[in-house]
């Protein structure tokens, strides 16, 4: 059966979301239709609105959510109607090179590089006013119902509170994993986290969980410092308070630079600063924020020649279908908290207000 429901449709870039009635087709083979119960707003979604992340319009975005399986298509074996699930913006097909390699997690089926806005079969499950509406990263969570491929859905603990664990769908797992999984922060090490939004705070939590002795938060919004300290930051600095480049400030604070740095904003200037503030021989800098389209970085190769490593981290380095349920399990065992990452809870028809809060740094 086709389901008619409400969704927040983006008809074009730089325009507000429009709450529309959409038709959601039933799931095809190896697909799952999900009733979305809670969804977070992530900066990556805003990049689509502004055009920094180029996607085809019209589109239903959103990719950080939790819900309940409404129906399953033919051949689906890993879940059934009624199961609690988290949609995965990076699938885990289990067959491509990245899925088969112990070090990999960027499944070749992911729409992150192609940005087609379509299901695996090249079609869409959404229509509105007679027009086909594109999907976003195989998830599309700003809607009451969505359809995703089975490899893009993780079944989670039936007792998990969906309004909290939806954050494990992107923000928390991305930041926390960048520290514990991609960088593999060691006990006693020194870390710097550039950007103290939800993902940056999750990176701070990851550094703390890994036993870092010093965690320096860097942000131009000092209102974010109190929460960063509550979650494990030992120092917080505002680049606007100094007359010199921030990497020099960090070098002076730490003697020879930090062991690990994380860029959790998605700006090329801060990516360069994060690399430069690392210890020159064994420092590791991780790019976590989505880089802006069309921009390039020019940097002195001597920064890498002396031994520094520069890495990227997608989805915190977790193999999605395996890793996300384990993180939900860890949350249920109280190994980390999620409440401090939730600043506002709005009815989803107020989605435009939610994005205003995001852009205001609130």
Short mmCIF file of C-alpha atoms in Angstrom, two decimals:
data_model
loop_
_atom_site.label_atom_id
_atom_site.label_comp_id
_atom_site.label_asym_id
_atom_site.label_seq_id
_atom_site.Cartn_x
_atom_site.Cartn_y
_atom_site.Cartn_z
CA UNK A 1 0.00 0.00 0.00
CA UNK A 2 1.09 3.55 -0.72
CA UNK A 3 1.19 5.63 2.49
CA UNK A 4 0.16 9.28 2.40
CA UNK A 5 1.90 11.30 5.08
CA UNK A 6 3.52 14.64 5.84
CA UNK A 7 7.13 15.42 4.91
CA UNK A 8 9.38 18.48 4.87
CA UNK A 9 10.21 18.94 1.18
CA UNK A 10 13.00 21.17 -0.12
CA UNK A 11 11.91 22.35 -3.55
CA UNK A 12 15.07 24.37 -4.19
CA UNK A 13 18.25 25.59 -2.47
CA UNK A 14 18.21 28.50 0.02
CA UNK A 15 14.44 28.26 0.55
CA UNK A 16 12.61 27.15 3.71
CA UNK A 17 11.26 23.61 4.06
CA UNK A 18 7.70 23.16 2.89
CA UNK A 19 5.49 20.77 4.87
CA UNK A 20 3.69 18.77 2.17
CA UNK A 21 1.57 15.66 1.83
CA UNK A 22 3.70 13.03 0.07
CA UNK A 23 3.04 9.52 -1.17
CA UNK A 24 5.50 6.90 0.07
CA UNK A 25 5.57 3.78 -2.10
CA UNK A 26 5.77 0.32 -0.50
CA UNK A 27 9.25 -1.19 -0.10
CA UNK A 28 10.61 -3.17 -3.04
CA UNK A 29 12.81 -6.26 -2.75
CA UNK A 30 15.35 -5.94 0.13
CA UNK A 31 13.85 -2.61 1.21
CA UNK A 32 12.24 -1.50 4.46
CA UNK A 33 9.57 1.15 5.10
CA UNK A 34 10.12 2.93 8.40
CA UNK A 35 7.92 5.13 10.57
CA UNK A 36 10.31 7.89 11.72
CA UNK A 37 9.84 8.61 15.44
CA UNK A 38 12.64 11.14 16.03
CA UNK A 39 15.18 12.92 13.87
CA UNK A 40 18.08 15.23 14.65
CA UNK A 41 19.17 18.26 12.63
CA UNK A 42 22.77 17.97 11.42
CA UNK A 43 24.93 20.63 9.81
CA UNK A 44 25.27 18.34 6.77
CA UNK A 45 21.54 18.80 6.15
CA UNK A 46 22.04 22.57 6.19
CA UNK A 47 24.86 22.18 3.63
CA UNK A 48 22.21 20.83 1.22
CA UNK A 49 19.93 23.80 1.93
CA UNK A 50 22.74 26.30 1.21
CA UNK A 51 24.09 24.42 -1.81
CA UNK A 52 27.49 23.66 -0.20
CA UNK A 53 26.62 19.95 -0.61
CA UNK A 54 25.19 19.67 -4.11
CA UNK A 55 22.14 17.40 -4.36
CA UNK A 56 19.30 17.17 -6.89
CA UNK A 57 16.02 18.94 -6.02
CA UNK A 58 13.23 18.51 -5.03
CA UNK A 59 14.44 16.40 -2.11
CA UNK A 60 13.55 15.13 1.36
CA UNK A 61 16.70 15.43 3.46
CA UNK A 62 17.53 14.36 7.03
CA UNK A 63 19.80 11.44 7.94
CA UNK A 64 20.04 11.25 11.76
CA UNK A 65 17.01 9.39 13.03
CA UNK A 66 15.36 6.43 14.69
CA UNK A 67 12.08 4.72 13.96
CA UNK A 68 10.02 1.57 13.78
CA UNK A 69 9.75 -0.81 10.82
CA UNK A 70 6.28 -0.47 9.24
CA UNK A 71 6.68 -3.07 6.48
CA UNK A 72 9.40 -4.99 4.69
CA UNK A 73 9.91 -5.92 1.06
CA UNK A 74 10.54 -9.37 -0.34
CA UNK A 75 13.75 -11.06 0.82
CA UNK A 76 14.29 -8.94 3.95
CA UNK A 77 15.52 -11.23 6.72
CA UNK A 78 17.36 -9.02 9.22
CA UNK A 79 14.25 -7.23 10.56
CA UNK A 80 10.48 -7.38 10.75
CA UNK A 81 7.57 -4.94 11.26
CA UNK A 82 7.62 -3.48 14.79
CA UNK A 83 11.42 -3.61 15.16
CA UNK A 84 13.17 -0.44 16.35
CA UNK A 85 15.77 0.71 13.82
CA UNK A 86 18.23 3.45 12.90
CA UNK A 87 18.58 4.35 9.19
CA UNK A 88 22.23 4.40 8.05
CA UNK A 89 23.51 7.10 5.69
CA UNK A 90 26.46 4.80 4.88
CA UNK A 91 25.12 1.31 4.10
CA UNK A 92 26.96 -1.93 4.76
CA UNK A 93 26.36 -4.21 1.78
CA UNK A 94 28.88 -6.79 3.01
CA UNK A 95 30.16 -7.44 -0.51
CA UNK A 96 32.25 -4.46 -1.73
CA UNK A 97 35.96 -3.92 -1.05
CA UNK A 98 35.41 -1.51 1.83
CA UNK A 99 32.86 -3.79 3.51
CA UNK A 100 35.15 -6.82 3.15
CA UNK A 101 38.24 -5.00 4.46
CA UNK A 102 38.58 -4.88 8.25
CA UNK A 103 39.83 -1.27 7.98
CA UNK A 104 37.04 -0.04 5.70
CA UNK A 105 33.55 1.30 6.29
CA UNK A 106 32.72 3.47 3.24
CA UNK A 107 30.46 1.02 1.39
CA UNK A 108 30.52 1.41 -2.39
CA UNK A 109 26.70 1.53 -2.36
CA UNK A 110 26.77 4.81 -0.38
CA UNK A 111 25.30 7.81 -2.21
CA UNK A 112 27.81 10.16 -0.54
CA UNK A 113 30.06 10.36 -3.61
CA UNK A 114 27.50 9.89 -6.40
CA UNK A 115 24.80 12.10 -4.86
CA UNK A 116 22.16 10.71 -7.20
CA UNK A 117 19.36 11.14 -4.66
CA UNK A 118 17.94 7.77 -5.73
CA UNK A 119 17.47 4.26 -4.36
CA UNK A 120 19.91 1.50 -5.41
CA UNK A 121 17.68 0.67 -8.42
CA UNK A 122 17.85 4.28 -9.69
CA UNK A 123 14.27 5.19 -8.77
CA UNK A 124 12.57 7.03 -5.90
CA UNK A 125 9.83 6.01 -3.42
CA UNK A 126 8.51 9.56 -2.83
CA UNK A 127 6.06 11.58 -4.90
CA UNK A 128 4.49 14.94 -4.13
CA UNK A 129 2.01 16.85 -6.32
CA UNK A 130 2.71 14.34 -9.07
CA UNK A 131 6.48 14.96 -9.00
CA UNK A 132 9.18 12.45 -8.05
CA UNK A 133 11.03 13.60 -4.92
CA UNK A 134 14.70 12.66 -4.39
CA UNK A 135 16.07 10.72 -1.45
CA UNK A 136 19.04 11.86 0.66
CA UNK A 137 21.94 9.50 1.43
CA UNK A 138 19.58 6.53 1.36
CA UNK A 139 17.80 7.74 4.52
CA UNK A 140 15.52 10.83 4.06
CA UNK A 141 14.31 11.24 7.63
CA UNK A 142 12.42 14.57 7.53
CA UNK A 143 9.20 12.69 6.83
CA UNK A 144 6.71 10.60 8.80
CA UNK A 145 7.57 7.54 6.69
CA UNK A 146 10.63 6.70 4.61
CA UNK A 147 11.95 3.75 2.60
CA UNK A 148 15.53 2.52 2.87
CA UNK A 149 17.49 -0.46 1.57
CA UNK A 150 17.94 -3.25 4.12
CA UNK A 151 21.72 -2.66 4.08
CA UNK A 152 21.03 0.96 5.14
CA UNK A 153 19.05 0.04 8.25
CA UNK A 154 20.29 -1.27 11.62
CA UNK A 155 18.00 -3.09 14.03
CA UNK A 156 18.57 -1.86 17.59
CA UNK A 157 17.65 -2.75 21.18
CA UNK A 158 13.84 -2.77 21.56
CA UNK A 159 14.14 -0.89 24.88
CA UNK A 160 16.18 2.01 23.42
CA UNK A 161 14.58 5.49 23.73
CA UNK A 162 14.29 6.59 20.10
CA UNK A 163 14.24 10.32 20.90
CA UNK A 164 17.78 9.93 22.33
CA UNK A 165 19.45 7.20 20.25
CA UNK A 166 18.49 8.93 16.99
CA UNK A 167 21.73 10.90 17.61
CA UNK A 168 23.70 7.66 17.18
CA UNK A 169 22.42 7.72 13.59
CA UNK A 170 25.01 10.41 12.78
CA UNK A 171 26.26 13.09 15.16
CA UNK A 172 27.32 11.05 18.16
CA UNK A 173 28.74 8.06 16.31
CA UNK A 174 30.62 10.33 13.87
CA UNK A 175 32.39 12.42 16.52
CA UNK A 176 32.93 9.70 19.10
CA UNK A 177 34.15 7.23 16.48
CA UNK A 178 36.59 9.77 14.98
CA UNK A 179 38.39 9.69 18.35
CA UNK A 180 38.13 6.05 19.43
CA UNK A 181 37.95 4.34 16.06
CA UNK A 182 39.72 6.47 13.40
CA UNK A 183 42.40 8.23 15.47
CA UNK A 184 42.59 5.53 18.15
CA UNK A 185 43.41 8.11 20.82
CA UNK A 186 45.59 6.60 23.58
CA UNK A 187 45.49 7.12 27.34
CA UNK A 188 47.49 10.15 28.46
CA UNK A 189 47.48 11.85 25.06
CA UNK A 190 46.71 15.49 24.23
CA UNK A 191 43.87 16.34 21.84
CA UNK A 192 42.44 19.45 20.19
CA UNK A 193 38.88 19.56 18.86
CA UNK A 194 38.02 22.35 16.40
CA UNK A 195 34.27 23.03 16.51
CA UNK A 196 32.13 22.32 19.58
CA UNK A 197 28.76 21.56 18.00
CA UNK A 198 27.06 18.20 18.54
CA UNK A 199 29.66 16.24 16.57
CA UNK A 200 32.59 18.13 18.12
CA UNK A 201 31.24 17.49 21.63
CA UNK A 202 30.93 13.80 20.72
CA UNK A 203 34.60 13.86 19.66
CA UNK A 204 35.44 15.39 23.06
CA UNK A 205 33.54 12.52 24.72
CA UNK A 206 35.46 10.02 22.58
CA UNK A 207 38.82 11.55 23.57
CA UNK A 208 37.80 11.39 27.22
CA UNK A 209 36.58 7.79 26.94
CA UNK A 210 39.92 6.86 25.35
CA UNK A 211 41.77 8.33 28.34
CA UNK A 212 43.21 11.56 26.89
CA UNK A 213 44.80 13.65 29.66
CA UNK A 214 44.24 17.01 27.97
CA UNK A 215 41.41 17.93 25.59
CA UNK A 216 41.44 21.46 24.19
CA UNK A 217 38.21 22.70 22.63
CA UNK A 218 38.47 25.41 19.95
CA UNK A 219 35.44 27.48 18.92
CA UNK A 220 34.63 31.10 18.06
CA UNK A 221 31.37 30.79 20.06
CA UNK A 222 32.30 30.93 23.75
CA UNK A 223 28.74 29.95 24.72
CA UNK A 224 29.73 26.39 23.82
CA UNK A 225 32.58 26.18 26.35
CA UNK A 226 30.59 25.26 29.48
CA UNK A 227 29.06 22.17 27.90
CA UNK A 228 32.39 21.15 26.34
CA UNK A 229 33.98 21.24 29.81
CA UNK A 230 31.06 19.29 31.29
CA UNK A 231 31.71 16.54 28.70
CA UNK A 232 35.48 16.34 29.17
CA UNK A 233 37.29 19.33 27.66
CA UNK A 234 40.09 20.47 29.99
CA UNK A 235 40.66 23.83 28.22
CA UNK A 236 38.59 25.89 25.77
CA UNK A 237 40.00 28.65 23.58
CA UNK A 238 38.49 31.19 21.21
CA UNK A 239 40.67 32.03 18.17
CA UNK A 240 39.21 35.57 18.25
CA UNK A 241 40.99 36.18 21.59
CA UNK A 242 44.46 35.96 20.02
CA UNK A 243 46.52 38.05 17.60
CA UNK A 244 48.33 35.02 16.20
CA UNK A 245 47.24 31.96 14.22
CA UNK A 246 45.44 29.44 16.42
CA UNK A 247 47.87 26.62 15.61
CA UNK A 248 50.68 28.69 17.12
CA UNK A 249 48.62 29.23 20.27
CA UNK A 250 48.08 25.46 20.57
CA UNK A 251 51.77 24.77 19.97
CA UNK A 252 52.64 27.13 22.84
CA UNK A 253 50.00 25.63 25.13
CA UNK A 254 51.23 22.08 24.60
CA UNK A 255 54.97 22.48 24.08
CA UNK A 256 55.27 20.59 20.79
CA UNK A 257 51.71 20.40 19.57
CA UNK A 258 48.88 17.96 20.25
CA UNK A 259 49.01 14.22 19.65
CA UNK A 260 45.59 14.26 17.96
CA UNK A 261 43.49 17.00 16.41
CA UNK A 262 39.98 16.86 15.00
CA UNK A 263 38.43 19.33 12.53
CA UNK A 264 34.69 19.08 13.13
CA UNK A 265 33.47 22.13 11.21
CA UNK A 266 34.04 21.54 7.51
CA UNK A 267 36.20 24.58 6.67
CA UNK A 268 39.47 24.40 4.76
CA UNK A 269 41.20 27.04 6.91
CA UNK A 270 40.48 25.13 10.13
CA UNK A 271 41.53 21.85 8.48
CA UNK A 272 44.93 23.40 7.77
CA UNK A 273 45.17 24.81 11.32
CA UNK A 274 44.25 21.45 12.83
CA UNK A 275 47.02 19.75 10.85
CA UNK A 276 49.58 22.42 11.78
CA UNK A 277 48.85 22.20 15.53
CA UNK A 278 49.78 18.49 15.66
CA UNK A 279 53.12 17.21 16.94
CA UNK A 280 55.29 17.38 13.82
CA UNK A 281 56.55 13.80 13.87
CA UNK A 282 53.73 11.59 15.14
CA UNK A 283 50.73 13.91 15.39
CA UNK A 284 47.50 12.75 13.74
CA UNK A 285 44.86 15.14 12.40
CA UNK A 286 41.41 13.86 11.47
CA UNK A 287 38.98 15.63 9.11
CA UNK A 288 35.46 14.98 10.44
CA UNK A 289 33.49 17.96 9.08
CA UNK A 290 32.11 17.62 5.54
CA UNK A 291 34.41 19.64 3.23
CA UNK A 292 32.73 22.38 1.18
CA UNK A 293 32.16 21.65 -2.51
CA UNK A 294 34.71 23.00 -5.01
CA UNK A 295 37.22 24.23 -2.40
CA UNK A 296 40.85 23.11 -2.37
CA UNK A 297 43.54 23.25 0.30
CA UNK A 298 47.07 24.53 -0.32
CA UNK A 299 49.51 23.52 2.41
CA UNK A 300 53.23 23.14 3.01
CA UNK A 301 54.10 19.46 2.31
CA UNK A 302 56.85 19.71 4.94
CA UNK A 303 53.99 19.43 7.47
CA UNK A 304 53.52 15.81 6.35
CA UNK A 305 57.12 15.04 5.44
CA UNK A 306 58.17 15.27 9.10
CA UNK A 307 55.78 12.43 9.95
CA UNK A 308 52.36 13.90 10.72
CA UNK A 309 49.35 11.92 9.46
CA UNK A 310 46.25 13.48 7.94
CA UNK A 311 43.16 11.28 7.93
CA UNK A 312 39.51 11.49 7.08
CA UNK A 313 36.72 9.83 9.03
CA UNK A 314 33.29 8.99 7.64
CA UNK A 315 30.61 7.84 10.09
CA UNK A 316 33.26 7.65 12.80
CA UNK A 317 34.93 4.76 11.01
CA UNK A 318 32.19 2.34 12.15
CA UNK A 319 30.95 -0.41 9.85
CA UNK A 320 27.40 0.88 10.05
CA UNK A 321 25.14 -2.17 10.33
CA UNK A 322 27.52 -3.81 12.84
CA UNK A 323 28.67 -0.73 14.76
CA UNK A 324 25.49 1.31 15.33
CA UNK A 325 23.58 -1.40 17.28
CA UNK A 326 26.68 -1.92 19.48
CA UNK A 327 26.81 1.82 20.24
CA UNK A 328 23.11 1.74 21.16
CA UNK A 329 23.95 -1.19 23.47
CA UNK A 330 26.77 0.85 25.05
CA UNK A 331 24.33 3.74 25.60
CA UNK A 332 21.88 1.37 27.29
CA UNK A 333 24.75 0.23 29.56
CA UNK A 334 25.36 3.93 30.40
CA UNK A 335 28.86 3.96 28.89
CA UNK A 336 28.16 7.48 27.58
CA UNK A 337 25.45 10.13 27.82
CA UNK A 338 23.41 11.74 25.04
CA UNK A 339 21.18 14.20 26.93
CA UNK A 340 23.73 17.09 26.93
CA UNK A 341 23.79 16.96 23.11
CA UNK A 342 20.04 17.68 22.93
CA UNK A 343 19.42 21.42 23.29
CA UNK A 344 15.87 21.70 21.94
CA UNK A 345 13.01 19.31 21.23
CA UNK A 346 10.52 20.65 18.69
CA UNK A 347 7.50 19.21 16.90
CA UNK A 348 8.85 18.45 13.47
CA UNK A 349 6.47 20.89 11.74
CA UNK A 350 8.73 23.57 13.30
CA UNK A 351 11.70 22.27 11.33
CA UNK A 352 12.48 25.72 9.89
CA UNK A 353 12.80 27.09 13.45
CA UNK A 354 15.14 24.21 14.24
CA UNK A 355 17.42 25.19 11.36
CA UNK A 356 17.34 28.83 12.52
CA UNK A 357 18.59 27.65 15.93
CA UNK A 358 21.36 25.61 14.25
CA UNK A 359 22.50 28.60 12.18
CA UNK A 360 22.45 30.84 15.27
CA UNK A 361 24.85 28.45 17.02
CA UNK A 362 22.20 27.55 19.60
#
